[in-house]
Tab-separated table of C-alpha atoms in Angstrom:
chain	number	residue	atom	x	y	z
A	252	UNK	CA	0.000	0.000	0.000
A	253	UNK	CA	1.619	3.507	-1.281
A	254	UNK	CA	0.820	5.416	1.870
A	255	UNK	CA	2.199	3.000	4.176
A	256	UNK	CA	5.778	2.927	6.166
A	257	UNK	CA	6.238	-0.542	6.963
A	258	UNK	CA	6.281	-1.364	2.902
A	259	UNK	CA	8.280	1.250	1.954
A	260	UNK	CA	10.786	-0.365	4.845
A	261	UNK	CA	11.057	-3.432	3.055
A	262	UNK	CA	11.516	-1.396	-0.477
A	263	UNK	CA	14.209	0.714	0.956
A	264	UNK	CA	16.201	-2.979	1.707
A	265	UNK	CA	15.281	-4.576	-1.426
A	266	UNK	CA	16.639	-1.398	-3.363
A	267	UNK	CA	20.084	-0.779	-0.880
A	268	UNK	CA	20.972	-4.494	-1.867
A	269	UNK	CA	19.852	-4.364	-5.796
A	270	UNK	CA	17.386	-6.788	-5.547
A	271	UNK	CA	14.789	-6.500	-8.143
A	272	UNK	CA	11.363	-7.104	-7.055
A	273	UNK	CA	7.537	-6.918	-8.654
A	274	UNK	CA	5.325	-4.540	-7.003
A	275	UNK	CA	1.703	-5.147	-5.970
A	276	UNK	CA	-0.337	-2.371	-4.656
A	277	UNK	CA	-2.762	-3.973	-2.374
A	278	UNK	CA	-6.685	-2.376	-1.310
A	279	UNK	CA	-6.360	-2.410	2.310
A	280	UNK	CA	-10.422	-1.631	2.369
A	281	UNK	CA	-10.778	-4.717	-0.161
A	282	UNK	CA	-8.460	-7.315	0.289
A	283	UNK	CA	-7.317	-9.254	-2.276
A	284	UNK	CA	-7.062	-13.128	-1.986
A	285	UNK	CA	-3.598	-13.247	-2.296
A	286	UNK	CA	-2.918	-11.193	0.555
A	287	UNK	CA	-5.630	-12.913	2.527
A	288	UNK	CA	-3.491	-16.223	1.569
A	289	UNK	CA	-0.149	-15.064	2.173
A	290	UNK	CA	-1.186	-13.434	5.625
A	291	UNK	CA	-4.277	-14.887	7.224
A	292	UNK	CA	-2.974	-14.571	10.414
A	293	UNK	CA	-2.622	-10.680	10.476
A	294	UNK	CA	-4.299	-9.643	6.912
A	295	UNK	CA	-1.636	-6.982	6.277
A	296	UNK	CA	1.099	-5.602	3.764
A	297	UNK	CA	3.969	-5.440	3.453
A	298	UNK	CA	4.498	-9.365	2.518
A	299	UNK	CA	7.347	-10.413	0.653
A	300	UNK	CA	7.130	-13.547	-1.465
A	301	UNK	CA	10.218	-15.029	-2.085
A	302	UNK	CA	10.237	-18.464	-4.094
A	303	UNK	CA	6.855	-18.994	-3.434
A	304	UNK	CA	7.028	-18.243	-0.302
A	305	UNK	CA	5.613	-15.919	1.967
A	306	UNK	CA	7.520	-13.370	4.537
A	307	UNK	CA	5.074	-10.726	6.784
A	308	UNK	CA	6.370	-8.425	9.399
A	309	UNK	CA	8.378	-5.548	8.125
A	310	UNK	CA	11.250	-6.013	10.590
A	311	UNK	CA	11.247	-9.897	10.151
A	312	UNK	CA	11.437	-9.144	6.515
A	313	UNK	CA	14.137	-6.910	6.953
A	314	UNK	CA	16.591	-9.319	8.811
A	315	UNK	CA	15.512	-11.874	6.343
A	316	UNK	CA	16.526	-9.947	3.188
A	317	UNK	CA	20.045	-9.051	4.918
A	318	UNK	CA	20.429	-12.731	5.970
A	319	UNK	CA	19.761	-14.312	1.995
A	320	UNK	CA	21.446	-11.540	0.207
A	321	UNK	CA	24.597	-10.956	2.176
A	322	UNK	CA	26.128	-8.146	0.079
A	323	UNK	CA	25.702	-4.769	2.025
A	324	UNK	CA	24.924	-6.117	5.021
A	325	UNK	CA	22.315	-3.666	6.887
A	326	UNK	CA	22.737	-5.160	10.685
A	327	UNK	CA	26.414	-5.213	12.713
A	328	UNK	CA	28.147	-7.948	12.369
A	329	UNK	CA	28.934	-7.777	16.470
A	330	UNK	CA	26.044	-9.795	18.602
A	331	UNK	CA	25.939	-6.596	20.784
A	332	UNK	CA	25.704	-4.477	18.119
A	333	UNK	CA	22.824	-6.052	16.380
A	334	UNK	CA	20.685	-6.440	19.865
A	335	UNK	CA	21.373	-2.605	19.990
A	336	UNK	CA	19.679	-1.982	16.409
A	337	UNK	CA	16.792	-4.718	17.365
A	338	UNK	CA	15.919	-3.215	21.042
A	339	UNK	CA	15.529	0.266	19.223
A	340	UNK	CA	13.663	-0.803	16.004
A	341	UNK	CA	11.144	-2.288	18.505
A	342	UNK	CA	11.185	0.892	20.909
A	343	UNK	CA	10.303	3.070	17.438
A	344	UNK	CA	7.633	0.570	16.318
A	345	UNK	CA	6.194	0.240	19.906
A	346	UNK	CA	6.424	3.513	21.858
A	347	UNK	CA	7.222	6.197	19.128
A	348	UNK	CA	4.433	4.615	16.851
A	349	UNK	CA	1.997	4.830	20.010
A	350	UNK	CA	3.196	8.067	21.322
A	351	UNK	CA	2.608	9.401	17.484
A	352	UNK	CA	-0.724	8.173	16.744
A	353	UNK	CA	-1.956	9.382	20.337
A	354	UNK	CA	-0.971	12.895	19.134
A	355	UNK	CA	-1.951	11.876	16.136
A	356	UNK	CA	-5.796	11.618	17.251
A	357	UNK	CA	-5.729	13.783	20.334
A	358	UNK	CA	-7.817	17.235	20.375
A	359	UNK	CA	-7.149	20.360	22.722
A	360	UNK	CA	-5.614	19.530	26.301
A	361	UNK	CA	-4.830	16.116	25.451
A	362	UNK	CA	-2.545	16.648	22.476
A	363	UNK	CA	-0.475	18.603	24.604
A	364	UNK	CA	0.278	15.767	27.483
A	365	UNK	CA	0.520	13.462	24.693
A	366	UNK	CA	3.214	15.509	22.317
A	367	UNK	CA	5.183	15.620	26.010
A	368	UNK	CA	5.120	11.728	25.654
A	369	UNK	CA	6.425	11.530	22.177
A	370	UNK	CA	8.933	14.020	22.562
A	371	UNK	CA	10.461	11.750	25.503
A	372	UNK	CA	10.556	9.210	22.718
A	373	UNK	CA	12.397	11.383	20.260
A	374	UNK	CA	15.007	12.380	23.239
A	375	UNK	CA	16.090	8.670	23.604
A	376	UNK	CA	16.908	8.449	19.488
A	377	UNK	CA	18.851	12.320	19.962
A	378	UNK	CA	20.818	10.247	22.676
A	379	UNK	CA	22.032	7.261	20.598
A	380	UNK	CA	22.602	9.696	17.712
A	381	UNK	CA	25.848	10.975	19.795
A	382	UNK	CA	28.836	11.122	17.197
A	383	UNK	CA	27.298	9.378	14.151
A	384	UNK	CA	25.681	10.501	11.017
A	385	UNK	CA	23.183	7.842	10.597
A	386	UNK	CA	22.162	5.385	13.484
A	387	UNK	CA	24.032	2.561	11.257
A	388	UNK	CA	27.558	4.703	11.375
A	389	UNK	CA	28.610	6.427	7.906
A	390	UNK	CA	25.866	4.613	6.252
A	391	UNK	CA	22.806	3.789	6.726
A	392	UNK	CA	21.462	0.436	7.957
A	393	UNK	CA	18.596	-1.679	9.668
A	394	UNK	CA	18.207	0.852	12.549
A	395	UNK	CA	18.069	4.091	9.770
A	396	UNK	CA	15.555	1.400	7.674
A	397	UNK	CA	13.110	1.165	10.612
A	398	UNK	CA	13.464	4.479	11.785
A	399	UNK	CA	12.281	5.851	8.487
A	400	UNK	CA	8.805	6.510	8.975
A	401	UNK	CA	10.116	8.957	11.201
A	402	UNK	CA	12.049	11.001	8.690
A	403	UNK	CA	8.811	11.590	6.537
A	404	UNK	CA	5.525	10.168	7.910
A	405	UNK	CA	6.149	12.092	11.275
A	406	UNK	CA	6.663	15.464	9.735
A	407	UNK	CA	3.081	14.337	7.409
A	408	UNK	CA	1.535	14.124	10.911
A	409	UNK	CA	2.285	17.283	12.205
A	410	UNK	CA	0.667	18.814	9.247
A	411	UNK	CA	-2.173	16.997	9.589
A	412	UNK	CA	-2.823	17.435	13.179
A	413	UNK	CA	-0.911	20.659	13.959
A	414	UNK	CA	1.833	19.956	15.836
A	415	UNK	CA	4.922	20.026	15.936
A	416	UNK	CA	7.844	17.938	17.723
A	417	UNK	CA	10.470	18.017	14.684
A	418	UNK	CA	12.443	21.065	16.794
A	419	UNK	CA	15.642	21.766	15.700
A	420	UNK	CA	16.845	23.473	18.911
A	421	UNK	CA	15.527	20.487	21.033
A	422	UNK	CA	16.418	17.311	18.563
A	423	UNK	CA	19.114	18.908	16.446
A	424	UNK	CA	20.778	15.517	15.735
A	425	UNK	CA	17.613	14.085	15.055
A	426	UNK	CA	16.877	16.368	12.728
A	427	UNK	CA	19.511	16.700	10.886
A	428	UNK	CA	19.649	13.072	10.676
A	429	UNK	CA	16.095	13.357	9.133
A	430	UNK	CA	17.628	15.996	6.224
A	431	UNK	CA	20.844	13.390	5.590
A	432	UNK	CA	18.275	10.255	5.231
A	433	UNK	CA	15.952	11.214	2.887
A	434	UNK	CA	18.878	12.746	0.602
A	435	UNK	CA	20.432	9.159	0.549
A	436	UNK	CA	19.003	8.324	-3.434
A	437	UNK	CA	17.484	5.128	-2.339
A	438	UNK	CA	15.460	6.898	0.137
A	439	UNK	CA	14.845	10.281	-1.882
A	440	UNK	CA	13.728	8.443	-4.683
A	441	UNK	CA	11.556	6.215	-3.084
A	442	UNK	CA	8.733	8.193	-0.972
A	443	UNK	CA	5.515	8.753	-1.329
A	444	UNK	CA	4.328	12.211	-3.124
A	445	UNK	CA	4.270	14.763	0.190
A	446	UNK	CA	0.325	15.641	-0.742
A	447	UNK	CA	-0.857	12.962	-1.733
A	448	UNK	CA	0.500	11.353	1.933
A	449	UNK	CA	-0.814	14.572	4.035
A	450	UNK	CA	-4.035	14.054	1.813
A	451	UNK	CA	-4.325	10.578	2.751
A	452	UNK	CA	-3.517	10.659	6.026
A	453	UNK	CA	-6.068	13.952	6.445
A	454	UNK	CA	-8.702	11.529	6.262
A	455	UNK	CA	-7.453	9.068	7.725
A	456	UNK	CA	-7.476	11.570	11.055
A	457	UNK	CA	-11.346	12.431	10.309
A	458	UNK	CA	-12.384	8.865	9.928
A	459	UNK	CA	-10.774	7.835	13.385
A	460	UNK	CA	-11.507	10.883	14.809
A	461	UNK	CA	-15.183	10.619	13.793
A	462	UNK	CA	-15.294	6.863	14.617
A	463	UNK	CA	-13.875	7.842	18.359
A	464	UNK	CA	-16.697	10.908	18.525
A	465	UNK	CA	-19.286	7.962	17.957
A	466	UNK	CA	-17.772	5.680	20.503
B	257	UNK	CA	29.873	-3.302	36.721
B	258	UNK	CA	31.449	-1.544	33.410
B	259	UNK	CA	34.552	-3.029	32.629
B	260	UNK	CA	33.939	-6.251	34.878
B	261	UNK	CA	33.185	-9.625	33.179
B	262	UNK	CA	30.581	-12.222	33.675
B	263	UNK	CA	26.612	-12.611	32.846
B	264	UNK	CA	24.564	-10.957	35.007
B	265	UNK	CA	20.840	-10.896	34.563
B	266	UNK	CA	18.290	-8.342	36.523
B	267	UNK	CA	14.815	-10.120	36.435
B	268	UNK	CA	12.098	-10.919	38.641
B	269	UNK	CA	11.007	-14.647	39.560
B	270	UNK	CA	7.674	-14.635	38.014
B	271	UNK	CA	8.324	-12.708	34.874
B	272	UNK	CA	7.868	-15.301	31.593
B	273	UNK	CA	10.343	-12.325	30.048
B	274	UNK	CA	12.904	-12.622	32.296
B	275	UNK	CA	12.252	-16.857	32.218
B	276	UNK	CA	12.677	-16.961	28.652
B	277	UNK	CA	15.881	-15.683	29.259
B	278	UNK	CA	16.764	-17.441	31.869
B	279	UNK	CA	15.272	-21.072	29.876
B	280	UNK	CA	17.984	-19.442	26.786
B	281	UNK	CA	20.975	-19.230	29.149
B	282	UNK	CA	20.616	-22.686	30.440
B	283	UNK	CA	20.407	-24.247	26.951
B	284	UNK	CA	23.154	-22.905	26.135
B	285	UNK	CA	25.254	-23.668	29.754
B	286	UNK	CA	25.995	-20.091	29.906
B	287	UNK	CA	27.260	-19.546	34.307
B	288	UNK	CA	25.329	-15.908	35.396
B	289	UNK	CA	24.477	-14.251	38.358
B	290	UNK	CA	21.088	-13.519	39.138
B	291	UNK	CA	19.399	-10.730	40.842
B	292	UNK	CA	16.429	-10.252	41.662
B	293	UNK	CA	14.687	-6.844	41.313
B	294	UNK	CA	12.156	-5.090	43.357
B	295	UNK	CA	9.433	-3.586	40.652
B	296	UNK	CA	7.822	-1.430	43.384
B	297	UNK	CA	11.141	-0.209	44.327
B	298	UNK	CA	13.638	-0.245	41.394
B	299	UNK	CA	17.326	-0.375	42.130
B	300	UNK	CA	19.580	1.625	40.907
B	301	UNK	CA	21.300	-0.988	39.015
B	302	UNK	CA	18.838	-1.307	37.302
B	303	UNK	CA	17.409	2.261	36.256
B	304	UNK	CA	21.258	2.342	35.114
B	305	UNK	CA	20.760	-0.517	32.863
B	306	UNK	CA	17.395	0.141	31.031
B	307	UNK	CA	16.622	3.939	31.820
B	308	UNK	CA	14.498	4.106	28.995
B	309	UNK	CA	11.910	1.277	29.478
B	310	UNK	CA	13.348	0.805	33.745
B	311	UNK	CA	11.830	-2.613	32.897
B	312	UNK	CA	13.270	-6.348	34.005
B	313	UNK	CA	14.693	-8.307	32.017
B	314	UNK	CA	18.286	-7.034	31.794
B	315	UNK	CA	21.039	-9.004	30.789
B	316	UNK	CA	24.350	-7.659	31.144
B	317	UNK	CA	27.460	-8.845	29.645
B	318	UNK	CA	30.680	-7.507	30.295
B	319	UNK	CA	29.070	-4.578	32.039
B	320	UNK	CA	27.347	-4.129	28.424
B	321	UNK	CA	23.549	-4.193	28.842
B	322	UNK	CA	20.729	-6.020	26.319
B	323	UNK	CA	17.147	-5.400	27.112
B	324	UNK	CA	13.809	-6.611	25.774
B	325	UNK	CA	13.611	-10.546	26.325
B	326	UNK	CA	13.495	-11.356	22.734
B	327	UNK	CA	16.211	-9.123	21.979
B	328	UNK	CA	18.157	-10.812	24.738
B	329	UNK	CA	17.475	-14.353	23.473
B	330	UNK	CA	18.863	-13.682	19.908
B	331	UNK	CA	22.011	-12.053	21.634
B	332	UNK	CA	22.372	-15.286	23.536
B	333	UNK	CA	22.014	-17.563	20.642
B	334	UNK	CA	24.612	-15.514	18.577
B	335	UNK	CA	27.102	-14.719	21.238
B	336	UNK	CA	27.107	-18.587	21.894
B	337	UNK	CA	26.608	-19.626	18.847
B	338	UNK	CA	28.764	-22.814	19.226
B	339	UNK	CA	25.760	-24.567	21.210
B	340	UNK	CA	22.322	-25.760	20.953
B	341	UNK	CA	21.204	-23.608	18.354
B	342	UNK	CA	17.427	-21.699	19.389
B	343	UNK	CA	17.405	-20.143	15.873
B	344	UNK	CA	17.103	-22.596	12.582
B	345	UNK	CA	20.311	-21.718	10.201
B	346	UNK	CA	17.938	-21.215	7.096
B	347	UNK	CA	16.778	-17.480	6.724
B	348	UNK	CA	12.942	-18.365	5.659
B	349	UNK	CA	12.806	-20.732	8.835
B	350	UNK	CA	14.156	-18.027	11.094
B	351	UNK	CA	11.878	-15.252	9.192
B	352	UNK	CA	8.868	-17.508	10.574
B	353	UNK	CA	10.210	-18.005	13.865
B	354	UNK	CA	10.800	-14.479	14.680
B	355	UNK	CA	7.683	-13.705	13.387
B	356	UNK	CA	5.462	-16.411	15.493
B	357	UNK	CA	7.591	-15.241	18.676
B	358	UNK	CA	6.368	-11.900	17.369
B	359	UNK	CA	2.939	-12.718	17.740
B	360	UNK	CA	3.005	-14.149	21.116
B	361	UNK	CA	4.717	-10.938	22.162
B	362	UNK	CA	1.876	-8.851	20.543
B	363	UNK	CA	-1.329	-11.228	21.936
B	364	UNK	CA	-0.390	-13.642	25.090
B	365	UNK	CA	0.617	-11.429	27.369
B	366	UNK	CA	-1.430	-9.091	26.839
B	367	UNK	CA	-4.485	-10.965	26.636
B	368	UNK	CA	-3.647	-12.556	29.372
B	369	UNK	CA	-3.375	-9.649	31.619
B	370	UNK	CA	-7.054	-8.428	30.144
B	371	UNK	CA	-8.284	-11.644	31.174
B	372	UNK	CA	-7.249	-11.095	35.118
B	373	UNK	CA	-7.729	-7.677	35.017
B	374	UNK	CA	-11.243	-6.766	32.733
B	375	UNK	CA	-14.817	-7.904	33.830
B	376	UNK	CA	-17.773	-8.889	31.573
B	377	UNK	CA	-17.013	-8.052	28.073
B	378	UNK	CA	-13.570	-7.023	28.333
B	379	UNK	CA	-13.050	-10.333	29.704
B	380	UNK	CA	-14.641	-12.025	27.432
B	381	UNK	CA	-13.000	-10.871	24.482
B	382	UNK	CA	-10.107	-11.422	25.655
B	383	UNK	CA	-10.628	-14.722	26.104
B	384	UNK	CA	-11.980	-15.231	22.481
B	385	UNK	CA	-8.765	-13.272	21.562
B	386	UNK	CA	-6.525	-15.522	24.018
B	387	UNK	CA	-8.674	-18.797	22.382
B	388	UNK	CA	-8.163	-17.611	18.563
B	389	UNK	CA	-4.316	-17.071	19.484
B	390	UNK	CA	-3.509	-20.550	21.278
B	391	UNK	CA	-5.347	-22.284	18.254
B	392	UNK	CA	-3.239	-20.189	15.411
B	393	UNK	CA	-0.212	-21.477	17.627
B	394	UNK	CA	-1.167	-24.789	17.821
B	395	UNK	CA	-1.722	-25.156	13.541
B	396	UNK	CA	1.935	-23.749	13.806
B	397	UNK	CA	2.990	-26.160	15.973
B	398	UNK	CA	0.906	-29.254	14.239
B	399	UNK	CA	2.539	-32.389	14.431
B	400	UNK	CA	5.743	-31.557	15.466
B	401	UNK	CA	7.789	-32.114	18.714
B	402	UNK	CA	9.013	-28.402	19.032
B	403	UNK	CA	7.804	-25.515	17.097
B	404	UNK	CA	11.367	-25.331	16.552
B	405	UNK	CA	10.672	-29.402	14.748
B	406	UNK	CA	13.219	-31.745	16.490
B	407	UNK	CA	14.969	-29.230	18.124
B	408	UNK	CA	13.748	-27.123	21.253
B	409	UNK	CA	13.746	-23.458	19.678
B	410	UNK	CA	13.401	-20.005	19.539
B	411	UNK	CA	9.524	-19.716	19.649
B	412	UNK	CA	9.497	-22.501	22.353
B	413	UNK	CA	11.711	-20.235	24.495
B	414	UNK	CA	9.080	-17.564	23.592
B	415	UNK	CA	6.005	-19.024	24.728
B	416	UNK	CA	7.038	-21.737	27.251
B	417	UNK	CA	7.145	-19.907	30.428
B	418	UNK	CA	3.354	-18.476	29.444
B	419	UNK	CA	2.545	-22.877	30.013
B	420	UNK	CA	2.712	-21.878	33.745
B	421	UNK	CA	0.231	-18.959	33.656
B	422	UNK	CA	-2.576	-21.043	31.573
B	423	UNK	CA	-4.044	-22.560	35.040
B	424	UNK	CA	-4.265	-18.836	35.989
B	425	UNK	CA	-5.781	-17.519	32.901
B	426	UNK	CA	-8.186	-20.567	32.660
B	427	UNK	CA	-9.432	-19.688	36.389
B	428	UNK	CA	-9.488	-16.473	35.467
B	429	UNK	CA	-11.386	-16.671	32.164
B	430	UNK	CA	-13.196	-19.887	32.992
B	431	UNK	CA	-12.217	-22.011	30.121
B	432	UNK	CA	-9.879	-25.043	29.719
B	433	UNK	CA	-6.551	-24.751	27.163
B	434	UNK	CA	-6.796	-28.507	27.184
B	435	UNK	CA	-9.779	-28.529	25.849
B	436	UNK	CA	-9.539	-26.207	23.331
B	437	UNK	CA	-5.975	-26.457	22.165
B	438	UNK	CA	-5.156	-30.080	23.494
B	439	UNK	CA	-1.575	-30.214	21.294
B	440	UNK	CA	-0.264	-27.182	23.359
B	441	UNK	CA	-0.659	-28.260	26.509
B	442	UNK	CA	0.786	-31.884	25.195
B	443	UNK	CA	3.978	-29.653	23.739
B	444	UNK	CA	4.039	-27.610	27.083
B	445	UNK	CA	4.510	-30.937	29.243
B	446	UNK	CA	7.038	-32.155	26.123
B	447	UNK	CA	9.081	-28.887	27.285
B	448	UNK	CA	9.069	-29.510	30.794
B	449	UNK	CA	10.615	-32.425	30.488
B	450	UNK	CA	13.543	-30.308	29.531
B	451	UNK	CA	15.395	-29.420	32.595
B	452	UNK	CA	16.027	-25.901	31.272
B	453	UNK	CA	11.999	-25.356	31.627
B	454	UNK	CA	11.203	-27.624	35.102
B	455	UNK	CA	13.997	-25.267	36.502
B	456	UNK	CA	12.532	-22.252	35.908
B	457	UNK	CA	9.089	-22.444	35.447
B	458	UNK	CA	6.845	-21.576	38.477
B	459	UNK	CA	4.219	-23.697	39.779
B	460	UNK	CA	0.935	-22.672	38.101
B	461	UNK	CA	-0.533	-22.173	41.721
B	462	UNK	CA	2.212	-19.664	42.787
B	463	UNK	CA	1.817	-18.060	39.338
B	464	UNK	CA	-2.446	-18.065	40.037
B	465	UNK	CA	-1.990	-16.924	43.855
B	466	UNK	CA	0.906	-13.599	42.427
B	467	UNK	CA	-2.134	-12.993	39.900
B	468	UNK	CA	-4.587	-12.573	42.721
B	469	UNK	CA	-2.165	-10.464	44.737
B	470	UNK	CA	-2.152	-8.325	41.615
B	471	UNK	CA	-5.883	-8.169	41.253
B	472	UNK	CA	-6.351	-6.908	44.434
B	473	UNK	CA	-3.715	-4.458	43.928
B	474	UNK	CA	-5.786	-2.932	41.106
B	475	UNK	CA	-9.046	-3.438	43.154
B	476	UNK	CA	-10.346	-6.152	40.844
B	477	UNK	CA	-12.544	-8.839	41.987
């Protein structure tokens, strides 16, 4: 799905490696049997189908395209190092992605406790940015990969709900980490169109948000 | 405890986290020290070791820390990679083994704690939910020994120590896992025939009787 962060994950890997791949854009409001197939367990994209077979979970997918197609490897090679990288790929996709989407659908008062939340996140990843370009070193790698979303899809949230976190006087590593990942060409040349994303997600916002009023 | 050698792992006797680790690090005959850790009053050791999350478990190698079980239990199986292997060597086997350990991270637990701590509907959904995961698990498992096949693997480490909360959540919920998912609780005894799991596993009574403690805690009946 063209909107989503998890997919464009995987593409980001499949394209730092030169791994050619097919495409399929999938109706998340009308599923198509192939996706129900491939992932009847959770019913969502991305899924990666690799000799038949199929791979779900963006971060699984990840560490399974670095593990068959060893050339510019994406994770450490140290054990420590690559428990580092896992720990915070799950701290973005758990707390940051929480912390976002409460600000996300939060109105008056209670978008301001909950931007306090998310900006503790953000403080942890300014932290661990100490001394290095990209979370993976000179390079990017798995860590930059799963971070992603936050180098684009954050900044499309605080248009949409009129915020803002991105603050270069309180995250300036972080943000200038955001500026040096999406000009790496892999990355710059594969995201979504910026209006068509703030678009999308626009609705997205009134749908929940109107689904919540009803609740 | 930067700079000084050795295993040591911060954890808390009833956690299935920290037992999962625990389960890991005796498959592999890795010597640590353990210490227990206070929740209600967290030690200083330990807000050292995982300021961001201050959660248990923490393993700490060579004064180096590793948090977030899962996390832990790769780091184990790679740093001692020379024995009993929890992760298959083939990358699609591994994909689905991270992602089924994964899934129990996203639905038993937290099920689990809906079912002990929700009433009436809440309750019962999460039971349905708790039901609908144990049976997806079980189709995983199907005929085999070990989810990881012959071997004892990574998504047995994963979901074995949650084998000694079932008797809570089925008092809790009022249903039977035997019953509905008769091949799990068949694996589950499998496991504990491994000395790794007997070890650490808690008696489902002291894990029921810590549940109620918590329950009253959070002035459920």
């Amino acid at each position: 799905m063209w909107a989503a962060p998890a997919v464009r994950r995987v593409e980001w890997a499949l394209k730092l490696k030169g791994i050619e791949y097919e495409y399929i854009e999938e109706d998340l409001f009308n599923k198509s049997p192939s996706l129900l197939k491939y992932n009847p367990v959770n019913k969502q994209v991305p899924v990666l189908l690799h000799r038949g077979k199929p791979l779900i979970e963006s971060l699984v997918i990840l560490e399974y395209i670095d593990e068959t197609w060893k050339d510019n490897p994406i994770l450490p090679k140290d054990p420590h190092g690559r428990a580092m990288a896992r720990y915070w790929a799950l701290y973005s996709d758990y707390k940051c992605r929480d912390a976002t989407k409460d600000v996300f659908l939060a109105v008056g008062e209670d978008q301001g406790k909950a931007i306090k939340c998310l900006e503790e996140t953000l403080k942890a990843f300014e932290e661990e940015l100490k001394g290095k370009t990209f979370f993976g070193g000179q390079s990017i790698g798995y860590l930059d990969l799963a971070l992603g979303w936050m180098a684009f899809w954050l900044g499309v949230s605080e248009e949409v709900a009129c915020y803002k976190v991105l603050d270069i006087k309180m995250f300036p590593r972080f943000v200038s980490w955001i500026e040096n990942f999406l000009k790496v060409p892999v990355i710059r040349d594969n995201l979504p169109s910026r209006d068509k994303t703030v678009e999308f997600f626009r609705e997205y916002r009134q749908l929940q948000l109107s689904a919540l009023g009803n609740a | 405890m930067a700079g000084e050698k050795g295993v040591v792992l911060l954890d808390f006797w009833v956690s299935p986290f920290g037992q999962r680790v625990r389960i890991a690090l005796q498959e592999k005959c890795v010597e640590y020290e353990y210490k227990e850790q206070d929740l209600a009053n967290k030690s200083e050791l330990l807000l050292k070791y995982n300021p961001v999350h201050k959660k248990i478990p923490v393993l700490v190698h060579d004064g180096k820390p590793v948090c977030e079980s899962l996390v832990i239990v790769q780091y184990i199986d790679e740093f001692w990679s020379h024995k009993s292997p929890l992760l298959p060597s083939d990358p699609y086997c591994r994909a689905n083994a991270r992602f089924w350990a994964d899934f129990i991270d996203k639905k038993i637990y937290d099920c689990g704690t809906r079912l002990w701590k929700l009433k009436g509907e809440g309750k019962e959904e999460a039971k349905k939910e708790m039901i609908e995961a144990l049976k997806l698990l079980e189709g995983e498992l199907g005929e085999k020994k070990y989810f990881g096949g012959e071997s004892f693997g990574f998504v047995d480490v994963a979901l074995v120590p949650f084998v000694s909360w079932f008797y809570a959540y089925e008092t809790c919920g009022n249903f039977s896992v035997e019953k509905e998912c008769p091949k799990i609780v068949a694996w589950g005894k499998r496991c504990m025939e491994r000395e790794s799991v007997s070890k650490t596993l808690e008696d489902p009574k002291k894990v029921y009787e810590f549940v109620l403690v918590l329950k009253k805690r959070f002035g459920v009946e």
